[in-house]
Amino acid sequence: MEQNIVTILGSGTSTGIPIIGCQCRVCNSSDPHDQRTRSSIFLETKNNNKIIVDTTPDMRSQILREGIKKCDACIITHEHADHIHGIDDLKPFVFDRTEHLPVYTYDKCADFLKEKFAYIFDTDQHLAGKKALGSGVPKLKLETIAKEFSIGKDHFKMTTLPHGHTRSLSFYHDGLAYIIDCKEVTQDWLDYLKAQKPKILIIDCVRRKPHTTHLHLEKSIEYARYIGAQCTYLTHLAHIFSHEELCEELKELDFNISVAFDGLKLSY
Ligand SMILES: [Zn+2]
Ligand SMILES: [Zn+2]
């Protein structure tokens, strides 16, 4: 491949859109762009790596929808349910592999995953001397990362950003900046990303009003303008945003910014 490709697997907030039982106009919208599964992305790199970023509760349907047949590695941004609860669905990607599939995350999140998914990541402790039976456990291994890491020939620079009581991993890869679930972006990371002159920025934007743990529209726009990517896409969107209306609203701005949707593919 001559270019890297990022696919938006999901662009919705933690409930997904439509929200169960909600009768609002966006949850009832006939525009397919208003149907948002939980937020994650898929990278296909020039170096032939296929990488899933976050294993949402919707991962199985996202992978089937996009016809994805291979995955070489996974990156987990943080331990919230909407980003990890599909982790068992990585299992088919490891069926014909002898080695475990690597799952990259930062130290505290790795500790959490080891505890929460002990049957996957801490099998000896979990089995406590009992014999392993059946074949239901996905063969995954944790790789703890900080500052920068490589997956094969693909080089990533990363940081963690404040997100409520936890932190969320943000990364830069060869022209793509990904900022998900965070209350703010640190100045040094903003400056680093700006200096890279990214082709694409995908950034958290949960709603209009300020939120205790996420970026809201005004803040997302402010950061996007500062970073100055060739094009910015807002993601992790709640049901207050109609895709069409938000696209129109963003066209009024003096730089290139738009709205992510499930299935959107971008090259970088
Ligand atoms: Zn989230
Ligand atoms: Zn979160």
PDB file of C-alpha atoms and ligand atoms in Angstrom:
ATOM      1  CA  MET A   1       0.000   0.000   0.000  1.00  0.00           C
ATOM      2  CA  GLU A   2       1.210   3.471  -0.867  1.00  0.00           C
ATOM      3  CA  GLN A   3      -0.696   5.220   1.875  1.00  0.00           C
ATOM      4  CA  ASN A   4      -1.917   4.433   5.358  1.00  0.00           C
ATOM      5  CA  ILE A   5      -5.683   4.145   5.766  1.00  0.00           C
ATOM      6  CA  VAL A   6      -7.714   4.839   8.885  1.00  0.00           C
ATOM      7  CA  THR A   7     -11.293   3.584   9.087  1.00  0.00           C
ATOM      8  CA  ILE A   8     -13.711   4.989  11.648  1.00  0.00           C
ATOM      9  CA  LEU A   9     -15.158   1.806  13.149  1.00  0.00           C
ATOM     10  CA  GLY A  10     -17.344   3.761  15.553  1.00  0.00           C
ATOM     11  CA  SER A  11     -18.001   7.461  16.152  1.00  0.00           C
ATOM     12  CA  GLY A  12     -20.492   7.389  19.024  1.00  0.00           C
ATOM     13  CA  THR A  13     -20.378   8.086  22.716  1.00  0.00           C
ATOM     14  CA  SER A  14     -20.561   5.337  25.357  1.00  0.00           C
ATOM     15  CA  THR A  15     -24.269   4.523  24.837  1.00  0.00           C
ATOM     16  CA  GLY A  16     -24.014   4.317  21.073  1.00  0.00           C
ATOM     17  CA  ILE A  17     -26.571   6.220  18.948  1.00  0.00           C
ATOM     18  CA  PRO A  18     -29.508   5.593  18.835  1.00  0.00           C
ATOM     19  CA  ILE A  19     -29.689   5.311  22.595  1.00  0.00           C
ATOM     20  CA  ILE A  20     -31.923   2.470  23.734  1.00  0.00           C
ATOM     21  CA  GLY A  21     -35.417   3.832  24.385  1.00  0.00           C
ATOM     22  CA  CYS A  22     -34.617   7.403  23.266  1.00  0.00           C
ATOM     23  CA  GLN A  23     -37.172   9.105  21.001  1.00  0.00           C
ATOM     24  CA  CYS A  24     -35.152  12.237  20.157  1.00  0.00           C
ATOM     25  CA  ARG A  25     -34.834  13.381  16.546  1.00  0.00           C
ATOM     26  CA  VAL A  26     -31.230  12.202  16.177  1.00  0.00           C
ATOM     27  CA  CYS A  27     -31.901   8.776  17.717  1.00  0.00           C
ATOM     28  CA  ASN A  28     -34.902   8.518  15.349  1.00  0.00           C
ATOM     29  CA  SER A  29     -33.060   9.993  12.344  1.00  0.00           C
ATOM     30  CA  SER A  30     -33.229   8.222   8.978  1.00  0.00           C
ATOM     31  CA  ASP A  31     -29.736   9.508   8.080  1.00  0.00           C
ATOM     32  CA  PRO A  32     -27.352   6.529   8.454  1.00  0.00           C
ATOM     33  CA  HIS A  33     -24.617   8.998   9.543  1.00  0.00           C
ATOM     34  CA  ASP A  34     -26.604   9.493  12.746  1.00  0.00           C
ATOM     35  CA  GLN A  35     -26.196   5.825  13.699  1.00  0.00           C
ATOM     36  CA  ARG A  36     -23.018   5.689  15.714  1.00  0.00           C
ATOM     37  CA  THR A  37     -21.440   2.639  17.294  1.00  0.00           C
ATOM     38  CA  ARG A  38     -18.959   3.018  20.128  1.00  0.00           C
ATOM     39  CA  SER A  39     -15.739   4.874  19.248  1.00  0.00           C
ATOM     40  CA  SER A  40     -12.797   3.029  17.747  1.00  0.00           C
ATOM     41  CA  ILE A  41     -10.626   3.078  14.626  1.00  0.00           C
ATOM     42  CA  PHE A  42      -8.793   0.595  12.390  1.00  0.00           C
ATOM     43  CA  LEU A  43      -5.392   1.312  10.831  1.00  0.00           C
ATOM     44  CA  GLU A  44      -4.026  -0.342   7.687  1.00  0.00           C
ATOM     45  CA  THR A  45      -0.471   0.868   7.336  1.00  0.00           C
ATOM     46  CA  LYS A  46       1.957   1.170   4.436  1.00  0.00           C
ATOM     47  CA  ASN A  47       4.042  -1.391   6.286  1.00  0.00           C
ATOM     48  CA  ASN A  48       1.173  -3.856   6.025  1.00  0.00           C
ATOM     49  CA  ASN A  49       0.137  -3.725   9.670  1.00  0.00           C
ATOM     50  CA  LYS A  50      -3.521  -3.987  10.551  1.00  0.00           C
ATOM     51  CA  ILE A  51      -4.227  -2.458  13.937  1.00  0.00           C
ATOM     52  CA  ILE A  52      -7.476  -2.130  15.907  1.00  0.00           C
ATOM     53  CA  VAL A  53      -7.579   0.801  18.330  1.00  0.00           C
ATOM     54  CA  ASP A  54      -9.995  -0.059  21.175  1.00  0.00           C
ATOM     55  CA  THR A  55     -12.233  -3.111  21.402  1.00  0.00           C
ATOM     56  CA  THR A  56     -15.691  -1.664  21.898  1.00  0.00           C
ATOM     57  CA  PRO A  57     -18.841  -3.629  22.815  1.00  0.00           C
ATOM     58  CA  ASP A  58     -19.715  -3.173  19.100  1.00  0.00           C
ATOM     59  CA  MET A  59     -16.421  -4.536  17.796  1.00  0.00           C
ATOM     60  CA  ARG A  60     -17.754  -7.757  16.304  1.00  0.00           C
ATOM     61  CA  SER A  61     -20.392  -5.969  14.209  1.00  0.00           C
ATOM     62  CA  GLN A  62     -17.913  -3.217  13.246  1.00  0.00           C
ATOM     63  CA  ILE A  63     -15.362  -5.782  12.018  1.00  0.00           C
ATOM     64  CA  LEU A  64     -17.982  -7.731  10.056  1.00  0.00           C
ATOM     65  CA  ARG A  65     -19.423  -4.513   8.573  1.00  0.00           C
ATOM     66  CA  GLU A  66     -15.975  -3.433   7.313  1.00  0.00           C
ATOM     67  CA  GLY A  67     -15.012  -6.901   6.080  1.00  0.00           C
ATOM     68  CA  ILE A  68     -11.840  -6.911   8.158  1.00  0.00           C
ATOM     69  CA  LYS A  69     -10.169 -10.316   8.044  1.00  0.00           C
ATOM     70  CA  LYS A  70      -6.841  -9.732   9.704  1.00  0.00           C
ATOM     71  CA  CYS A  71      -5.500  -7.981  12.767  1.00  0.00           C
ATOM     72  CA  ASP A  72      -1.828  -7.870  13.762  1.00  0.00           C
ATOM     73  CA  ALA A  73      -2.085  -5.833  16.938  1.00  0.00           C
ATOM     74  CA  CYS A  74      -4.438  -3.906  19.151  1.00  0.00           C
ATOM     75  CA  ILE A  75      -4.002  -0.620  21.007  1.00  0.00           C
ATOM     76  CA  ILE A  76      -6.211   0.124  24.016  1.00  0.00           C
ATOM     77  CA  THR A  77      -6.559   3.818  24.896  1.00  0.00           C
ATOM     78  CA  HIS A  78      -8.085   3.342  28.357  1.00  0.00           C
ATOM     79  CA  GLU A  79     -10.123   0.975  30.467  1.00  0.00           C
ATOM     80  CA  HIS A  80     -13.650   2.369  30.195  1.00  0.00           C
ATOM     81  CA  ALA A  81     -16.287  -0.188  29.224  1.00  0.00           C
ATOM     82  CA  ASP A  82     -17.109   1.467  25.880  1.00  0.00           C
ATOM     83  CA  HIS A  83     -13.462   0.992  24.820  1.00  0.00           C
ATOM     84  CA  ILE A  84     -12.694  -2.530  26.038  1.00  0.00           C
ATOM     85  CA  HIS A  85     -15.765  -4.711  26.468  1.00  0.00           C
ATOM     86  CA  GLY A  86     -15.439  -6.317  23.039  1.00  0.00           C
ATOM     87  CA  ILE A  87     -11.956  -7.661  23.770  1.00  0.00           C
ATOM     88  CA  ASP A  88     -13.008 -11.330  23.570  1.00  0.00           C
ATOM     89  CA  ASP A  89     -13.983 -10.741  19.942  1.00  0.00           C
ATOM     90  CA  LEU A  90     -10.290 -10.487  19.036  1.00  0.00           C
ATOM     91  CA  LYS A  91     -10.320 -14.277  19.393  1.00  0.00           C
ATOM     92  CA  PRO A  92     -10.918 -15.163  15.707  1.00  0.00           C
ATOM     93  CA  PHE A  93      -7.844 -13.120  14.684  1.00  0.00           C
ATOM     94  CA  VAL A  94      -5.680 -15.489  16.720  1.00  0.00           C
ATOM     95  CA  PHE A  95      -7.246 -18.801  15.626  1.00  0.00           C
ATOM     96  CA  ASP A  96      -4.502 -19.587  13.104  1.00  0.00           C
ATOM     97  CA  ARG A  97      -1.627 -17.923  14.931  1.00  0.00           C
ATOM     98  CA  THR A  98       0.844 -19.686  17.144  1.00  0.00           C
ATOM     99  CA  GLU A  99       1.879 -16.457  18.851  1.00  0.00           C
ATOM    100  CA  HIS A 100      -0.354 -14.369  21.044  1.00  0.00           C
ATOM    101  CA  LEU A 101      -1.815 -11.161  19.575  1.00  0.00           C
ATOM    102  CA  PRO A 102      -0.130  -8.135  21.178  1.00  0.00           C
ATOM    103  CA  VAL A 103      -2.341  -5.623  23.016  1.00  0.00           C
ATOM    104  CA  TYR A 104      -0.506  -2.329  23.546  1.00  0.00           C
ATOM    105  CA  THR A 105      -1.441   0.049  26.341  1.00  0.00           C
ATOM    106  CA  TYR A 106       0.120   2.222  29.056  1.00  0.00           C
ATOM    107  CA  ASP A 107       1.112   0.831  32.468  1.00  0.00           C
ATOM    108  CA  LYS A 108      -1.940   1.625  34.628  1.00  0.00           C
ATOM    109  CA  CYS A 109      -4.365   0.492  31.958  1.00  0.00           C
ATOM    110  CA  ALA A 110      -2.365  -2.738  31.548  1.00  0.00           C
ATOM    111  CA  ASP A 111      -2.694  -3.379  35.298  1.00  0.00           C
ATOM    112  CA  PHE A 112      -6.422  -2.814  35.073  1.00  0.00           C
ATOM    113  CA  LEU A 113      -6.834  -5.145  32.077  1.00  0.00           C
ATOM    114  CA  LYS A 114      -4.803  -7.832  33.827  1.00  0.00           C
ATOM    115  CA  GLU A 115      -7.098  -7.647  36.826  1.00  0.00           C
ATOM    116  CA  LYS A 116     -10.386  -7.293  34.960  1.00  0.00           C
ATOM    117  CA  PHE A 117      -9.598  -9.868  32.279  1.00  0.00           C
ATOM    118  CA  ALA A 118      -7.509 -12.212  34.437  1.00  0.00           C
ATOM    119  CA  TYR A 119      -8.805 -15.204  32.441  1.00  0.00           C
ATOM    120  CA  ILE A 120      -7.000 -13.717  29.399  1.00  0.00           C
ATOM    121  CA  PHE A 121      -3.967 -11.925  30.803  1.00  0.00           C
ATOM    122  CA  ASP A 122      -3.266 -13.691  34.112  1.00  0.00           C
ATOM    123  CA  THR A 123      -4.315 -17.254  33.393  1.00  0.00           C
ATOM    124  CA  ASP A 124      -2.156 -19.001  36.007  1.00  0.00           C
ATOM    125  CA  GLN A 125      -3.549 -16.833  38.763  1.00  0.00           C
ATOM    126  CA  HIS A 126      -7.061 -17.154  37.377  1.00  0.00           C
ATOM    127  CA  LEU A 127      -6.958 -20.938  37.093  1.00  0.00           C
ATOM    128  CA  ALA A 128      -5.313 -21.269  40.518  1.00  0.00           C
ATOM    129  CA  GLY A 129      -3.926 -24.715  39.762  1.00  0.00           C
ATOM    130  CA  LYS A 130      -6.947 -25.962  37.815  1.00  0.00           C
ATOM    131  CA  LYS A 131      -6.419 -27.411  34.354  1.00  0.00           C
ATOM    132  CA  ALA A 132      -7.269 -25.174  31.381  1.00  0.00           C
ATOM    133  CA  LEU A 133     -10.305 -26.626  29.585  1.00  0.00           C
ATOM    134  CA  GLY A 134     -12.010 -25.671  26.321  1.00  0.00           C
ATOM    135  CA  SER A 135     -10.667 -23.123  23.852  1.00  0.00           C
ATOM    136  CA  GLY A 136     -12.694 -20.052  24.725  1.00  0.00           C
ATOM    137  CA  VAL A 137      -9.920 -17.744  25.877  1.00  0.00           C
ATOM    138  CA  PRO A 138      -8.422 -15.364  23.286  1.00  0.00           C
ATOM    139  CA  LYS A 139      -4.646 -15.667  22.989  1.00  0.00           C
ATOM    140  CA  LEU A 140      -3.638 -12.080  23.786  1.00  0.00           C
ATOM    141  CA  LYS A 141      -0.586 -10.624  25.505  1.00  0.00           C
ATOM    142  CA  LEU A 142      -0.141  -7.213  27.063  1.00  0.00           C
ATOM    143  CA  GLU A 143       2.650  -4.908  25.865  1.00  0.00           C
ATOM    144  CA  THR A 144       3.160  -1.928  28.148  1.00  0.00           C
ATOM    145  CA  ILE A 145       4.144   1.231  26.296  1.00  0.00           C
ATOM    146  CA  ALA A 146       5.208   4.782  27.142  1.00  0.00           C
ATOM    147  CA  LYS A 147       6.241   7.824  25.099  1.00  0.00           C
ATOM    148  CA  GLU A 148       6.975   5.936  21.886  1.00  0.00           C
ATOM    149  CA  PHE A 149       6.580   2.431  20.551  1.00  0.00           C
ATOM    150  CA  SER A 150       6.807   0.475  17.338  1.00  0.00           C
ATOM    151  CA  ILE A 151       4.573  -2.157  15.830  1.00  0.00           C
ATOM    152  CA  GLY A 152       6.809  -3.793  13.242  1.00  0.00           C
ATOM    153  CA  LYS A 153       8.047  -0.904  11.089  1.00  0.00           C
ATOM    154  CA  ASP A 154       5.298   1.467  12.255  1.00  0.00           C
ATOM    155  CA  HIS A 155       6.455   4.055  14.717  1.00  0.00           C
ATOM    156  CA  PHE A 156       4.078   5.713  17.178  1.00  0.00           C
ATOM    157  CA  LYS A 157       4.566   8.600  19.561  1.00  0.00           C
ATOM    158  CA  MET A 158       2.121   8.702  22.494  1.00  0.00           C
ATOM    159  CA  THR A 159       1.080  10.419  25.665  1.00  0.00           C
ATOM    160  CA  THR A 160      -1.718  10.009  28.181  1.00  0.00           C
ATOM    161  CA  LEU A 161      -4.277  12.754  28.787  1.00  0.00           C
ATOM    162  CA  PRO A 162      -6.527  13.425  31.801  1.00  0.00           C
ATOM    163  CA  HIS A 163      -9.923  11.699  31.535  1.00  0.00           C
ATOM    164  CA  GLY A 164     -11.899  11.832  34.784  1.00  0.00           C
ATOM    165  CA  HIS A 165     -10.329   9.496  37.318  1.00  0.00           C
ATOM    166  CA  THR A 166      -8.165   7.851  34.679  1.00  0.00           C
ATOM    167  CA  ARG A 167      -6.008   8.822  31.695  1.00  0.00           C
ATOM    168  CA  SER A 168      -6.470   8.099  28.027  1.00  0.00           C
ATOM    169  CA  LEU A 169      -3.769   7.249  25.484  1.00  0.00           C
ATOM    170  CA  SER A 170      -3.392   9.659  22.572  1.00  0.00           C
ATOM    171  CA  PHE A 171      -1.017   8.891  19.705  1.00  0.00           C
ATOM    172  CA  TYR A 172       0.587  10.222  16.560  1.00  0.00           C
ATOM    173  CA  HIS A 173       1.402   7.890  13.647  1.00  0.00           C
ATOM    174  CA  ASP A 174       2.896   9.047  10.346  1.00  0.00           C
ATOM    175  CA  GLY A 175       0.468  11.925   9.721  1.00  0.00           C
ATOM    176  CA  LEU A 176      -2.452  10.821  11.899  1.00  0.00           C
ATOM    177  CA  ALA A 177      -3.159  12.297  15.335  1.00  0.00           C
ATOM    178  CA  TYR A 178      -5.743  10.545  17.522  1.00  0.00           C
ATOM    179  CA  ILE A 179      -7.152  12.242  20.613  1.00  0.00           C
ATOM    180  CA  ILE A 180     -10.014  10.365  22.225  1.00  0.00           C
ATOM    181  CA  ASP A 181     -11.768  10.579  25.632  1.00  0.00           C
ATOM    182  CA  CYS A 182     -10.042  13.423  27.469  1.00  0.00           C
ATOM    183  CA  LYS A 183     -10.956  16.482  29.482  1.00  0.00           C
ATOM    184  CA  GLU A 184      -8.032  18.487  28.145  1.00  0.00           C
ATOM    185  CA  VAL A 185      -4.953  18.216  25.957  1.00  0.00           C
ATOM    186  CA  THR A 186      -1.659  19.150  27.562  1.00  0.00           C
ATOM    187  CA  GLN A 187       0.292  22.053  26.053  1.00  0.00           C
ATOM    188  CA  ASP A 188       3.379  19.958  25.296  1.00  0.00           C
ATOM    189  CA  TRP A 189       1.286  17.412  23.371  1.00  0.00           C
ATOM    190  CA  LEU A 190      -0.526  20.200  21.489  1.00  0.00           C
ATOM    191  CA  ASP A 191       2.835  21.687  20.543  1.00  0.00           C
ATOM    192  CA  TYR A 192       4.238  18.309  19.511  1.00  0.00           C
ATOM    193  CA  LEU A 193       1.242  17.574  17.265  1.00  0.00           C
ATOM    194  CA  LYS A 194       1.253  21.069  15.752  1.00  0.00           C
ATOM    195  CA  ALA A 195       4.940  20.641  14.868  1.00  0.00           C
ATOM    196  CA  GLN A 196       4.189  17.383  13.009  1.00  0.00           C
ATOM    197  CA  LYS A 197       1.743  19.190  10.670  1.00  0.00           C
ATOM    198  CA  PRO A 198      -0.629  16.202  10.696  1.00  0.00           C
ATOM    199  CA  LYS A 199      -2.658  15.272   7.673  1.00  0.00           C
ATOM    200  CA  ILE A 200      -5.564  14.087   9.837  1.00  0.00           C
ATOM    201  CA  LEU A 201      -6.664  14.807  13.385  1.00  0.00           C
ATOM    202  CA  ILE A 202      -9.462  12.710  14.892  1.00  0.00           C
ATOM    203  CA  ILE A 203     -10.606  14.283  18.162  1.00  0.00           C
ATOM    204  CA  ASP A 204     -13.056  13.681  21.012  1.00  0.00           C
ATOM    205  CA  CYS A 205     -16.174  15.913  21.000  1.00  0.00           C
ATOM    206  CA  VAL A 206     -18.945  14.521  23.136  1.00  0.00           C
ATOM    207  CA  ARG A 207     -21.418  17.413  23.258  1.00  0.00           C
ATOM    208  CA  ARG A 208     -21.879  21.199  23.229  1.00  0.00           C
ATOM    209  CA  LYS A 209     -21.924  21.875  26.960  1.00  0.00           C
ATOM    210  CA  PRO A 210     -18.751  21.392  29.004  1.00  0.00           C
ATOM    211  CA  HIS A 211     -18.414  17.840  30.324  1.00  0.00           C
ATOM    212  CA  THR A 212     -16.604  16.636  33.450  1.00  0.00           C
ATOM    213  CA  THR A 213     -14.404  14.107  31.619  1.00  0.00           C
ATOM    214  CA  HIS A 214     -14.604  14.844  27.853  1.00  0.00           C
ATOM    215  CA  LEU A 215     -13.910  17.613  25.382  1.00  0.00           C
ATOM    216  CA  HIS A 216     -16.930  19.659  24.292  1.00  0.00           C
ATOM    217  CA  LEU A 217     -17.424  21.339  20.922  1.00  0.00           C
ATOM    218  CA  GLU A 218     -15.832  24.703  21.683  1.00  0.00           C
ATOM    219  CA  LYS A 219     -12.746  23.069  23.213  1.00  0.00           C
ATOM    220  CA  SER A 220     -12.388  20.496  20.407  1.00  0.00           C
ATOM    221  CA  ILE A 221     -12.533  23.315  17.841  1.00  0.00           C
ATOM    222  CA  GLU A 222      -9.992  25.375  19.797  1.00  0.00           C
ATOM    223  CA  TYR A 223      -7.519  22.461  19.929  1.00  0.00           C
ATOM    224  CA  ALA A 224      -8.124  21.505  16.310  1.00  0.00           C
ATOM    225  CA  ARG A 225      -7.426  25.067  15.167  1.00  0.00           C
ATOM    226  CA  TYR A 226      -4.219  25.144  17.199  1.00  0.00           C
ATOM    227  CA  ILE A 227      -2.926  21.786  15.925  1.00  0.00           C
ATOM    228  CA  GLY A 228      -3.734  22.795  12.367  1.00  0.00           C
ATOM    229  CA  ALA A 229      -4.126  19.379  10.734  1.00  0.00           C
ATOM    230  CA  GLN A 230      -5.032  19.402   7.026  1.00  0.00           C
ATOM    231  CA  CYS A 231      -8.393  17.999   8.094  1.00  0.00           C
ATOM    232  CA  THR A 232      -9.944  17.389  11.509  1.00  0.00           C
ATOM    233  CA  TYR A 233     -12.808  15.001  12.294  1.00  0.00           C
ATOM    234  CA  LEU A 234     -14.899  15.129  15.467  1.00  0.00           C
ATOM    235  CA  THR A 235     -15.818  11.788  17.052  1.00  0.00           C
ATOM    236  CA  HIS A 236     -17.281  10.151  20.227  1.00  0.00           C
ATOM    237  CA  LEU A 237     -20.451  12.124  19.500  1.00  0.00           C
ATOM    238  CA  ALA A 238     -23.586  12.147  21.652  1.00  0.00           C
ATOM    239  CA  HIS A 239     -27.184  12.307  20.330  1.00  0.00           C
ATOM    240  CA  ILE A 240     -27.423  16.069  20.612  1.00  0.00           C
ATOM    241  CA  PHE A 241     -25.487  16.296  17.340  1.00  0.00           C
ATOM    242  CA  SER A 242     -27.237  15.763  14.026  1.00  0.00           C
ATOM    243  CA  HIS A 243     -24.531  14.799  11.514  1.00  0.00           C
ATOM    244  CA  GLU A 244     -25.908  17.011   8.763  1.00  0.00           C
ATOM    245  CA  GLU A 245     -26.429  20.053  10.971  1.00  0.00           C
ATOM    246  CA  LEU A 246     -23.040  19.795  12.628  1.00  0.00           C
ATOM    247  CA  CYS A 247     -21.325  19.457   9.212  1.00  0.00           C
ATOM    248  CA  GLU A 248     -23.090  22.634   8.050  1.00  0.00           C
ATOM    249  CA  GLU A 249     -22.152  24.478  11.227  1.00  0.00           C
ATOM    250  CA  LEU A 250     -18.477  23.516  10.909  1.00  0.00           C
ATOM    251  CA  LYS A 251     -18.337  24.732   7.290  1.00  0.00           C
ATOM    252  CA  GLU A 252     -18.661  28.275   8.672  1.00  0.00           C
ATOM    253  CA  LEU A 253     -15.289  27.957  10.395  1.00  0.00           C
ATOM    254  CA  ASP A 254     -12.067  29.270   8.900  1.00  0.00           C
ATOM    255  CA  PHE A 255     -10.317  25.890   8.749  1.00  0.00           C
ATOM    256  CA  ASN A 256     -10.993  22.354   7.557  1.00  0.00           C
ATOM    257  CA  ILE A 257     -13.021  20.463  10.181  1.00  0.00           C
ATOM    258  CA  SER A 258     -15.815  17.948   9.784  1.00  0.00           C
ATOM    259  CA  VAL A 259     -17.725  15.156  11.492  1.00  0.00           C
ATOM    260  CA  ALA A 260     -16.606  11.514  11.652  1.00  0.00           C
ATOM    261  CA  PHE A 261     -19.130   8.770  10.932  1.00  0.00           C
ATOM    262  CA  ASP A 262     -19.095   4.995  11.102  1.00  0.00           C
ATOM    263  CA  GLY A 263     -17.377   3.541   8.048  1.00  0.00           C
ATOM    264  CA  LEU A 264     -15.522   6.734   7.039  1.00  0.00           C
ATOM    265  CA  LYS A 265     -12.144   5.857   5.455  1.00  0.00           C
ATOM    266  CA  LEU A 266      -9.305   8.372   5.186  1.00  0.00           C
ATOM    267  CA  SER A 267      -5.828   8.010   3.748  1.00  0.00           C
ATOM    268  CA  TYR A 268      -2.758   9.568   5.320  1.00  0.00           C
TER     269      TYR A 268
HETATM  270 ZN    ZN B   1     -15.435   6.573  25.537  1.00  0.00          ZN
HETATM  271 ZN    ZN B   2     -13.693   6.975  28.583  1.00  0.00          ZN
END
